[in-house]
């Protein structure tokens, strides 16, 4: 379930990174006949389009789920929101841990000088998220996968759009869940049919 793996040579020098995107062509070619519904493993939790952004942020932190289908008040699928979309709205500020503002210019290596250096660098991030509804950042009409389609089609859409996930829908129930690229990687280790 790791999204990035460092690749090293025989001397331990990092020569690259592997991500699920690097394997999608192989999935299309070798495992493309498997149905999407047979590899969906990740939990999905819908969020109402009027949910305030700070609640969405808190939900992501508490659940470890970073992609939410967005629904209207009737539970109908409207779009998608991801942590990437939320990060664009986050404003970072800093709060000093103590009131020291400057270094001791006479002797920076005195205890006072060292203390000031430490207090200068020890800061606490303060996250500010506007109290807008999630619909303000929702991706409407996202690229989707069909619950009963072959994995080759979904893998190609992910690869072409450089997506980490696709909402999955069916004619019967509407939204079925989210297909993550990490779910697709299960074809290499599981007996998925």
Coordinates of C-alpha atoms in Angstrom, one line a residue:
X1 CA 0.0 0.0 0.0
X2 CA 3.0 2.3 -0.5
X3 CA 2.5 4.9 -3.3
X4 CA 6.2 5.6 -3.9
X5 CA 9.2 3.3 -3.8
X6 CA 12.7 4.5 -4.2
X7 CA 14.8 2.5 -6.7
X8 CA 18.5 2.1 -5.9
X9 CA 21.5 0.7 -7.7
X10 CA 23.9 -1.8 -6.3
X11 CA 25.7 0.9 -4.3
X12 CA 22.5 2.1 -2.7
X13 CA 22.4 5.3 -4.7
X14 CA 18.8 6.4 -5.5
X15 CA 18.3 6.2 -9.3
X16 CA 14.5 6.7 -9.5
X17 CA 11.1 6.3 -8.0
X18 CA 8.4 3.8 -8.9
X19 CA 4.7 4.7 -8.5
X20 CA 1.5 2.9 -9.4
X21 CA 1.3 5.0 -12.6
X22 CA 4.4 3.1 -13.8
X23 CA 2.5 -0.2 -13.8
X24 CA -0.7 0.9 -15.5
X25 CA 0.4 -0.1 -19.0
X26 CA 1.3 -3.6 -17.7
X27 CA -2.1 -3.8 -16.1
X28 CA -3.8 -2.8 -19.3
X29 CA -1.9 -5.4 -21.3
X30 CA -1.7 -8.4 -18.9
X31 CA -4.7 -8.0 -16.5
X32 CA -7.1 -5.9 -18.6
X33 CA -9.9 -8.5 -18.6
X34 CA -10.4 -8.3 -14.9
X35 CA -13.5 -6.3 -13.9
X36 CA -13.2 -3.1 -12.0
X37 CA -15.6 -4.4 -9.3
X38 CA -13.2 -7.2 -8.6
X39 CA -10.3 -5.0 -7.6
X40 CA -12.0 -2.2 -5.7
X41 CA -10.8 -2.5 -2.1
X42 CA -10.5 1.0 -0.7
X43 CA -13.1 2.5 1.6
X44 CA -15.1 5.3 0.2
X45 CA -17.2 7.8 2.2
X46 CA -19.5 10.3 0.5
X47 CA -19.6 13.9 1.8
X48 CA -22.4 16.3 1.4
X49 CA -21.7 19.2 -0.9
X50 CA -22.6 21.8 1.8
X51 CA -20.1 20.4 4.3
X52 CA -17.6 23.2 5.4
X53 CA -14.0 22.8 4.2
X54 CA -12.6 22.6 7.7
X55 CA -14.8 19.6 8.4
X56 CA -13.6 18.0 5.1
X57 CA -10.0 18.6 6.2
X58 CA -10.6 17.1 9.7
X59 CA -12.4 14.1 8.1
X60 CA -9.4 13.4 5.9
X61 CA -7.0 13.6 8.9
X62 CA -9.2 11.3 11.1
X63 CA -10.1 8.7 8.5
X64 CA -7.0 8.5 6.3
X65 CA -9.3 8.8 3.3
X66 CA -8.1 11.5 1.0
X67 CA -10.7 11.3 -1.8
X68 CA -14.4 11.8 -1.2
X69 CA -17.3 11.5 -3.6
X70 CA -19.5 14.6 -3.2
X71 CA -23.3 14.2 -3.0
X72 CA -26.3 16.4 -2.9
X73 CA -28.8 16.4 -0.1
X74 CA -30.5 13.4 -1.7
X75 CA -27.3 11.3 -1.8
X76 CA -26.9 11.7 -5.6
X77 CA -23.3 11.7 -6.8
X78 CA -22.3 15.2 -7.9
X79 CA -18.5 15.1 -8.1
X80 CA -15.2 14.5 -6.4
X81 CA -13.0 16.2 -3.9
X82 CA -9.4 15.2 -3.1
X83 CA -6.7 16.4 -0.7
X84 CA -5.0 18.1 -3.7
X85 CA -8.1 20.3 -4.2
X86 CA -8.3 21.2 -0.5
X87 CA -4.6 22.1 -0.3
X88 CA -5.2 24.8 -2.9
X89 CA -7.5 26.5 -0.3
X90 CA -5.3 26.1 2.8
X91 CA -3.4 29.1 4.0
X92 CA -0.4 28.4 6.2
X93 CA 0.7 30.8 8.8
X94 CA 3.2 30.5 11.6
X95 CA 3.1 31.3 15.3
X96 CA 6.3 31.8 17.2
X97 CA 6.9 29.5 20.2
X98 CA 8.2 32.4 22.2
X99 CA 8.6 36.2 21.9
X100 CA 12.3 36.3 20.8
X101 CA 12.6 38.2 17.6
X102 CA 16.3 38.8 16.9
X103 CA 19.6 37.1 17.6
X104 CA 22.1 38.5 20.1
X105 CA 24.4 40.3 17.7
X106 CA 27.2 40.8 20.3
X107 CA 27.8 37.1 20.8
X108 CA 25.7 34.7 18.8
X109 CA 27.2 31.7 20.6
X110 CA 26.3 32.9 24.1
X111 CA 23.4 31.0 25.8
X112 CA 21.1 33.9 24.9
X113 CA 22.2 33.8 21.3
X114 CA 21.7 30.1 21.0
X115 CA 18.3 30.3 22.7
X116 CA 17.3 33.0 20.2
X117 CA 18.4 30.9 17.2
X118 CA 16.4 27.9 18.6
X119 CA 13.3 30.0 19.2
X120 CA 13.6 31.5 15.8
X121 CA 13.5 28.1 14.1
X122 CA 11.0 26.4 16.4
X123 CA 7.7 27.6 15.0
X124 CA 4.3 26.0 14.9
X125 CA 2.4 25.9 11.6
X126 CA -1.1 27.3 11.8
X127 CA -3.5 26.1 9.1
X128 CA -6.3 28.4 8.0
X129 CA -9.1 26.9 6.0
X130 CA -11.9 29.1 4.7
X131 CA -15.4 28.2 5.9
X132 CA -16.7 27.6 2.4
X133 CA -18.8 24.6 1.5
X134 CA -17.0 21.7 -0.3
X135 CA -19.0 22.4 -3.4
X136 CA -16.6 25.4 -3.9
X137 CA -13.8 23.0 -4.8
X138 CA -15.7 20.0 -6.0
X139 CA -14.6 18.6 -9.4
X140 CA -17.9 18.2 -11.2
X141 CA -18.2 15.7 -14.0
X142 CA -15.0 13.9 -13.1
X143 CA -13.6 11.0 -15.3
X144 CA -15.3 7.9 -14.0
X145 CA -15.0 4.1 -14.3
X146 CA -17.9 1.7 -14.6
X147 CA -18.4 -1.0 -12.0
X148 CA -18.7 -3.8 -14.5
X149 CA -16.1 -2.6 -17.1
X150 CA -12.8 -4.2 -17.8
X151 CA -9.8 -2.9 -15.9
X152 CA -7.9 -2.1 -19.1
X153 CA -10.3 0.8 -19.7
X154 CA -10.1 2.2 -16.2
X155 CA -6.3 1.8 -16.1
X156 CA -6.0 3.7 -19.4
X157 CA -8.1 6.6 -18.2
X158 CA -6.0 6.8 -15.0
X159 CA -2.8 6.8 -17.1
X160 CA -4.0 9.3 -19.7
X161 CA -5.2 11.7 -17.0
X162 CA -2.4 11.0 -14.5
X163 CA -5.2 10.3 -11.9
X164 CA -4.7 8.4 -8.6
X165 CA -8.4 7.5 -8.4
X166 CA -11.6 7.3 -10.3
X167 CA -15.2 7.3 -9.0
X168 CA -16.9 4.1 -9.9
X169 CA -20.6 4.2 -10.9
X170 CA -23.2 1.6 -12.0
X171 CA -26.5 2.0 -13.7
X172 CA -28.2 0.2 -10.8
X173 CA -26.9 2.1 -7.8
X174 CA -25.2 5.2 -9.1
X175 CA -22.0 5.7 -7.1
X176 CA -20.4 2.4 -6.1
X177 CA -17.2 3.7 -4.6
X178 CA -13.7 4.9 -5.6
X179 CA -11.1 2.9 -7.5
X180 CA -7.6 3.8 -6.4
X181 CA -4.4 3.1 -8.3
X182 CA -3.2 1.2 -5.2
X183 CA -6.3 -1.1 -5.6
X184 CA -5.3 -1.9 -9.1
X185 CA -1.8 -2.9 -7.9
X186 CA -3.5 -5.9 -6.1
X187 CA -3.6 -7.7 -9.5
X188 CA 0.1 -8.4 -9.0
X189 CA -0.3 -10.3 -5.7
X190 CA -3.9 -11.5 -5.4
X191 CA -5.8 -14.1 -7.2
X192 CA -8.2 -11.6 -8.7
X193 CA -10.5 -12.8 -11.4

